[in-house]
PDB file of C-alpha atoms and ligand atoms in Angstrom:
ATOM      1  CA  MET T   1     -40.676  38.668 -10.204  1.00 93.00           C
ATOM      2  CA  ILE T   2     -41.267  41.986 -13.265  1.00 97.00           C
ATOM      3  CA  VAL T   3     -38.104  43.423 -14.913  1.00 98.00           C
ATOM      4  CA  LYS T   4     -39.272  45.695 -17.431  1.00 98.00           C
ATOM      5  CA  ILE T   5     -37.516  46.395 -21.262  1.00 98.00           C
ATOM      6  CA  VAL T   6     -37.248  48.550 -23.703  1.00 98.00           C
ATOM      7  CA  ASN T   7     -36.013  46.625 -26.069  1.00 98.00           C
ATOM      8  CA  LYS T   8     -34.434  48.781 -28.416  1.00 98.00           C
ATOM      9  CA  SER T   9     -31.724  45.922 -30.376  1.00 98.00           C
ATOM     10  CA  LYS T  10     -32.643  44.637 -33.699  1.00 97.00           C
ATOM     11  CA  PHE T  11     -32.593  41.186 -31.493  1.00 97.00           C
ATOM     12  CA  PRO T  12     -36.376  39.677 -30.255  1.00 97.00           C
ATOM     13  CA  ILE T  13     -36.232  39.831 -26.244  1.00 96.00           C
ATOM     14  CA  PRO T  14     -33.897  37.332 -24.677  1.00 94.00           C
ATOM     15  CA  ASP T  15     -36.124  34.685 -23.622  1.00 93.00           C
ATOM     16  CA  TYR T  16     -35.645  31.666 -20.820  1.00 96.00           C
ATOM     17  CA  LYS T  17     -34.612  28.242 -22.834  1.00 93.00           C
ATOM     18  CA  THR T  18     -35.061  25.322 -21.311  1.00 96.00           C
ATOM     19  CA  SER T  19     -37.760  25.846 -18.634  1.00 96.00           C
ATOM     20  CA  GLY T  20     -35.267  24.891 -15.878  1.00 97.00           C
ATOM     21  CA  ALA T  21     -32.905  27.529 -17.081  1.00 97.00           C
ATOM     22  CA  SER T  22     -31.355  30.270 -14.861  1.00 97.00           C
ATOM     23  CA  GLY T  23     -29.740  32.157 -17.536  1.00 96.00           C
ATOM     24  CA  ILE T  24     -30.983  34.151 -20.789  1.00 97.00           C
ATOM     25  CA  ASP T  25     -28.670  35.031 -23.177  1.00 97.00           C
ATOM     26  CA  LEU T  26     -27.917  37.861 -24.360  1.00 98.00           C
ATOM     27  CA  PHE T  27     -27.435  39.179 -28.542  1.00 98.00           C
ATOM     28  CA  ALA T  28     -24.754  40.852 -29.623  1.00 98.00           C
ATOM     29  CA  ASN T  29     -26.540  43.836 -31.156  1.00 98.00           C
ATOM     30  CA  ILE T  30     -23.722  45.104 -33.513  1.00 98.00           C
ATOM     31  CA  ASP T  31     -24.202  46.267 -37.734  1.00 98.00           C
ATOM     32  CA  GLU T  32     -21.343  43.624 -38.197  1.00 98.00           C
ATOM     33  CA  ASN T  33     -18.572  40.818 -37.165  1.00 98.00           C
ATOM     34  CA  VAL T  34     -16.375  42.320 -34.207  1.00 98.00           C
ATOM     35  CA  VAL T  35     -12.696  40.507 -34.298  1.00 98.00           C
ATOM     36  CA  LEU T  36     -11.614  39.316 -31.185  1.00 98.00           C
ATOM     37  CA  LYS T  37      -7.839  39.258 -31.347  1.00 98.00           C
ATOM     38  CA  PRO T  38      -5.386  36.999 -27.872  1.00 98.00           C
ATOM     39  CA  MET T  39      -5.892  38.519 -25.177  1.00 98.00           C
ATOM     40  CA  GLU T  40      -8.142  41.419 -26.404  1.00 98.00           C
ATOM     41  CA  ARG T  41     -11.126  43.392 -25.028  1.00 98.00           C
ATOM     42  CA  VAL T  42     -14.791  44.447 -26.177  1.00 98.00           C
ATOM     43  CA  LEU T  43     -17.680  46.619 -24.415  1.00 98.00           C
ATOM     44  CA  ILE T  44     -20.894  44.911 -27.111  1.00 98.00           C
ATOM     45  CA  PRO T  45     -23.509  46.331 -27.076  1.00 98.00           C
ATOM     46  CA  THR T  46     -27.029  44.467 -26.004  1.00 98.00           C
ATOM     47  CA  GLY T  47     -29.954  47.099 -27.255  1.00 98.00           C
ATOM     48  CA  ILE T  48     -31.231  46.524 -24.027  1.00 98.00           C
ATOM     49  CA  TYR T  49     -32.879  48.530 -21.287  1.00 98.00           C
ATOM     50  CA  LEU T  50     -33.820  47.086 -17.828  1.00 98.00           C
ATOM     51  CA  SER T  51     -36.370  48.378 -15.109  1.00 98.00           C
ATOM     52  CA  ILE T  52     -35.624  45.537 -12.112  1.00 98.00           C
ATOM     53  CA  PRO T  53     -36.809  45.510  -8.807  1.00 98.00           C
ATOM     54  CA  GLU T  54     -35.265  46.459  -5.500  1.00 98.00           C
ATOM     55  CA  GLY T  55     -34.086  44.011  -4.226  1.00 98.00           C
ATOM     56  CA  TYR T  56     -32.443  42.094  -6.547  1.00 98.00           C
ATOM     57  CA  GLU T  57     -29.650  42.764  -9.450  1.00 98.00           C
ATOM     58  CA  GLY T  58     -28.960  41.301 -12.910  1.00 98.00           C
ATOM     59  CA  GLN T  59     -25.444  38.974 -13.077  1.00 98.00           C
ATOM     60  CA  ILE T  60     -23.906  38.888 -16.441  1.00 98.00           C
ATOM     61  CA  ARG T  61     -22.441  35.803 -17.058  1.00 98.00           C
ATOM     62  CA  ALA T  62     -20.363  34.009 -19.569  1.00 98.00           C
ATOM     63  CA  ARG T  63     -21.474  31.077 -21.593  1.00 97.00           C
ATOM     64  CA  SER T  64     -19.170  28.174 -20.485  1.00 97.00           C
ATOM     65  CA  GLY T  65     -19.718  26.547 -24.226  1.00 97.00           C
ATOM     66  CA  LEU T  66     -18.074  30.329 -25.673  1.00 98.00           C
ATOM     67  CA  ALA T  67     -15.319  29.284 -22.342  1.00 98.00           C
ATOM     68  CA  LEU T  68     -14.235  25.814 -22.996  1.00 98.00           C
ATOM     69  CA  LYS T  69     -14.819  26.328 -26.805  1.00 98.00           C
ATOM     70  CA  TYR T  70     -12.895  29.247 -28.221  1.00 98.00           C
ATOM     71  CA  GLY T  71     -11.403  31.541 -24.651  1.00 98.00           C
ATOM     72  CA  ILE T  72     -14.405  33.565 -24.140  1.00 98.00           C
ATOM     73  CA  GLY T  73     -14.544  35.487 -20.650  1.00 98.00           C
ATOM     74  CA  LEU T  74     -15.987  38.691 -18.669  1.00 98.00           C
ATOM     75  CA  VAL T  75     -12.939  41.248 -17.916  1.00 96.00           C
ATOM     76  CA  ASN T  76     -15.415  41.583 -14.819  1.00 97.00           C
ATOM     77  CA  GLY T  77     -15.882  38.085 -13.691  1.00 96.00           C
ATOM     78  CA  ILE T  78     -19.458  38.894 -12.493  1.00 98.00           C
ATOM     79  CA  GLY T  79     -21.640  41.682 -14.433  1.00 98.00           C
ATOM     80  CA  THR T  80     -23.203  43.393 -11.812  1.00 98.00           C
ATOM     81  CA  ILE T  81     -26.543  44.929 -13.277  1.00 98.00           C
ATOM     82  CA  ASP T  82     -28.169  46.908 -10.586  1.00 98.00           C
ATOM     83  CA  SER T  83     -31.300  47.739  -9.926  1.00 98.00           C
ATOM     84  CA  ASP T  84     -31.401  52.261 -10.259  1.00 98.00           C
ATOM     85  CA  TYR T  85     -29.440  51.348 -13.823  1.00 98.00           C
ATOM     86  CA  ARG T  86     -31.508  52.489 -16.355  1.00 98.00           C
ATOM     87  CA  GLY T  87     -28.425  52.732 -19.188  1.00 98.00           C
ATOM     88  CA  GLU T  88     -28.467  50.099 -21.894  1.00 98.00           C
ATOM     89  CA  ILE T  89     -27.238  46.116 -20.467  1.00 98.00           C
ATOM     90  CA  LYS T  90     -23.093  46.345 -22.133  1.00 98.00           C
ATOM     91  CA  VAL T  91     -21.293  42.939 -21.986  1.00 98.00           C
ATOM     92  CA  ILE T  92     -17.629  43.628 -21.590  1.00 98.00           C
ATOM     93  CA  LEU T  93     -15.818  40.873 -23.861  1.00 98.00           C
ATOM     94  CA  ILE T  94     -12.171  39.083 -23.681  1.00 98.00           C
ATOM     95  CA  ASN T  95     -10.621  37.134 -25.581  1.00 98.00           C
ATOM     96  CA  PHE T  96      -8.246  34.520 -23.738  1.00 98.00           C
ATOM     97  CA  GLY T  97      -8.034  32.006 -26.293  1.00 98.00           C
ATOM     98  CA  ASN T  98      -4.494  31.926 -28.734  1.00 97.00           C
ATOM     99  CA  GLU T  99      -7.165  32.594 -32.324  1.00 98.00           C
ATOM    100  CA  GLU T 100      -8.983  35.621 -33.622  1.00 98.00           C
ATOM    101  CA  PHE T 101     -12.907  35.550 -31.952  1.00 98.00           C
ATOM    102  CA  VAL T 102     -15.654  36.543 -34.408  1.00 98.00           C
ATOM    103  CA  ILE T 103     -18.633  38.015 -32.908  1.00 98.00           C
ATOM    104  CA  LYS T 104     -21.160  38.095 -35.160  1.00 98.00           C
ATOM    105  CA  PRO T 105     -25.095  40.332 -34.976  1.00 98.00           C
ATOM    106  CA  GLY T 106     -26.745  38.969 -33.343  1.00 98.00           C
ATOM    107  CA  ASP T 107     -24.612  35.831 -31.655  1.00 98.00           C
ATOM    108  CA  ARG T 108     -26.028  34.984 -28.224  1.00 98.00           C
ATOM    109  CA  ILE T 109     -22.315  36.330 -25.975  1.00 98.00           C
ATOM    110  CA  ALA T 110     -23.695  36.071 -22.711  1.00 98.00           C
ATOM    111  CA  GLN T 111     -26.121  35.411 -19.856  1.00 98.00           C
ATOM    112  CA  LEU T 112     -27.932  37.179 -17.411  1.00 98.00           C
ATOM    113  CA  VAL T 113     -29.444  35.730 -14.417  1.00 98.00           C
ATOM    114  CA  PHE T 114     -32.023  37.879 -11.960  1.00 98.00           C
ATOM    115  CA  VAL T 115     -30.684  37.867  -8.290  1.00 98.00           C
ATOM    116  CA  LYS T 116     -32.359  38.605  -4.331  1.00 98.00           C
ATOM    117  CA  TYR T 117     -29.465  40.631  -2.512  1.00 98.00           C
ATOM    118  CA  GLU T 118     -29.581  41.404   0.761  1.00 97.00           C
ATOM    119  CA  LYS T 119     -28.952  45.206   1.935  1.00 96.00           C
ATOM    120  CA  ALA T 120     -26.778  45.730   5.088  1.00 97.00           C
ATOM    121  CA  GLU T 121     -26.778  47.717   8.303  1.00 98.00           C
ATOM    122  CA  PHE T 122     -23.556  48.197   9.266  1.00 98.00           C
ATOM    123  CA  LYS T 123     -22.842  48.589  13.110  1.00 98.00           C
ATOM    124  CA  GLU T 124     -19.677  49.468  13.732  1.00 98.00           C
ATOM    125  CA  VAL T 125     -17.301  47.342  16.844  1.00 98.00           C
ATOM    126  CA  ASP T 126     -14.150  47.024  18.763  1.00 98.00           C
ATOM    127  CA  GLU T 127     -13.503  43.886  17.643  1.00 97.00           C
ATOM    128  CA  LEU T 128     -14.726  41.109  16.139  1.00 97.00           C
ATOM    129  CA  ASP T 129     -16.046  37.786  18.120  1.00 96.00           C
ATOM    130  CA  ASN T 130     -13.330  35.041  17.656  1.00 96.00           C
ATOM    131  CA  THR T 131     -13.328  31.345  15.388  1.00 97.00           C
ATOM    132  CA  LYS T 132     -10.725  28.075  15.071  1.00 95.00           C
ATOM    133  CA  ARG T 133      -9.203  30.354  11.612  1.00 95.00           C
ATOM    134  CA  GLY T 134      -9.661  33.732  12.844  1.00 94.00           C
ATOM    135  CA  TYR T 135      -6.767  34.991  10.709  1.00 92.00           C
ATOM    136  CA  GLY T 136      -6.336  32.520   8.230  1.00 94.00           C
ATOM    137  CA  GLY T 137      -6.783  33.009   5.037  1.00 93.00           C
ATOM    138  CA  PHE T 138      -5.915  32.815   1.120  1.00 92.00           C
ATOM    139  CA  GLY T 139      -5.208  28.869   1.340  1.00 92.00           C
ATOM    140  CA  HIS T 140      -4.959  29.022   5.958  1.00 91.00           C
ATOM    141  CA  THR T 141      -6.722  24.947   5.081  1.00 91.00           C
ATOM    142  CA  GLY T 142      -3.871  24.167   3.440  1.00 91.00           C
ATOM    143  CA  ILE T 143      -4.365  23.388  -1.019  1.00 85.00           C
TER     144      ILE T 143
HETATM  145  O1  DUT H 201     -21.141  44.057 -16.966  1.00 87.45           O
HETATM  146  C1  DUT H 201     -21.314  44.809 -16.932  1.00 87.45           C
HETATM  147  C2  DUT H 201     -21.610  45.542 -16.071  1.00 87.45           C
HETATM  148  C3  DUT H 201     -22.090  46.441 -14.866  1.00 87.45           C
HETATM  149  N1  DUT H 201     -23.115  47.298 -16.117  1.00 87.45           N
HETATM  150  C4  DUT H 201     -24.136  48.341 -16.196  1.00 87.45           C
HETATM  151  C5  DUT H 201     -25.082  48.446 -15.336  1.00 87.45           C
HETATM  152  C6  DUT H 201     -24.877  48.837 -13.621  1.00 87.45           C
HETATM  153  O2  DUT H 201     -25.445  49.254 -13.212  1.00 87.45           O
HETATM  154  C7  DUT H 201     -23.221  49.793 -14.032  1.00 87.45           C
HETATM  155  C8  DUT H 201     -22.570  49.993 -13.105  1.00 87.45           C
HETATM  156  O3  DUT H 201     -21.651  49.172 -13.223  1.00 87.45           O
HETATM  157  P1  DUT H 201     -20.868  47.848 -12.113  1.00 87.45           P
HETATM  158  O4  DUT H 201     -21.215  49.579 -10.451  1.00 87.45           O
HETATM  159  O5  DUT H 201     -20.241  47.665 -12.304  1.00 87.45           O
HETATM  160  O6  DUT H 201     -19.458  49.931 -12.025  1.00 87.45           O
HETATM  161  P2  DUT H 201     -18.347  51.237 -11.889  1.00 87.45           P
HETATM  162  O7  DUT H 201     -17.519  50.725 -12.627  1.00 87.45           O
HETATM  163  O8  DUT H 201     -18.621  51.375 -10.432  1.00 87.45           O
HETATM  164  O9  DUT H 201     -19.682  52.013 -12.345  1.00 87.45           O
HETATM  165  P3  DUT H 201     -20.268  53.134 -11.344  1.00 87.45           P
HETATM  166  O10 DUT H 201     -19.305  53.985 -10.768  1.00 87.45           O
HETATM  167  O11 DUT H 201     -21.741  53.886 -12.519  1.00 87.45           O
HETATM  168  O12 DUT H 201     -21.837  52.139  -9.591  1.00 87.45           O
HETATM  169  O13 DUT H 201     -22.692  49.835 -15.415  1.00 87.45           O
HETATM  170  C9  DUT H 201     -23.116  46.473 -17.886  1.00 87.45           C
HETATM  171  O14 DUT H 201     -24.010  46.647 -18.204  1.00 87.45           O
HETATM  172  N2  DUT H 201     -22.307  46.154 -17.624  1.00 87.45           N
HETATM  173 MG1   MG H 202     -21.107  50.921  -9.721  1.00 87.45          MG
END
């Protein structure tokens, strides 16, 4: 699968770190350190622009090391990069930790995974088919 990339950042084009890695690490394309206080959020630019083939999306995901050590996550859970988006890829970080977190230029702040998706065609009906679960959800089977 070919993804066209324009790299306007000061850093190399992100790459897979190991042969089995599903994500590429995104670099913070910032000129100066950004300090993130506890529970503060910030939009960090990456300086890269993508053209993802139709039928695929980009998913921005947290890095588990930063999450575990410093409580760094993504405000939007998983960031969705649409295949028709031509703007700069940006990352919405949040500091869930108790201490200030410093993002330095070139830090690997998140990862980007490309995923195939299905597009639904909706068929309107009056009633849905029966299942054993039915309307039960949100802990219906126990915690
Ligand atoms: O973490 C993110 C999430 C989104 N985007 C870009 C790519 C995506 O294609 C676009 C729109 O994202 P989304 O659909 O999640 O946001 P929205 O609030 O629904 O905006 P829009 O109305 O532009 O779709 O913003 C990012 O760069 N980083
Ligand atoms: Mg949207």
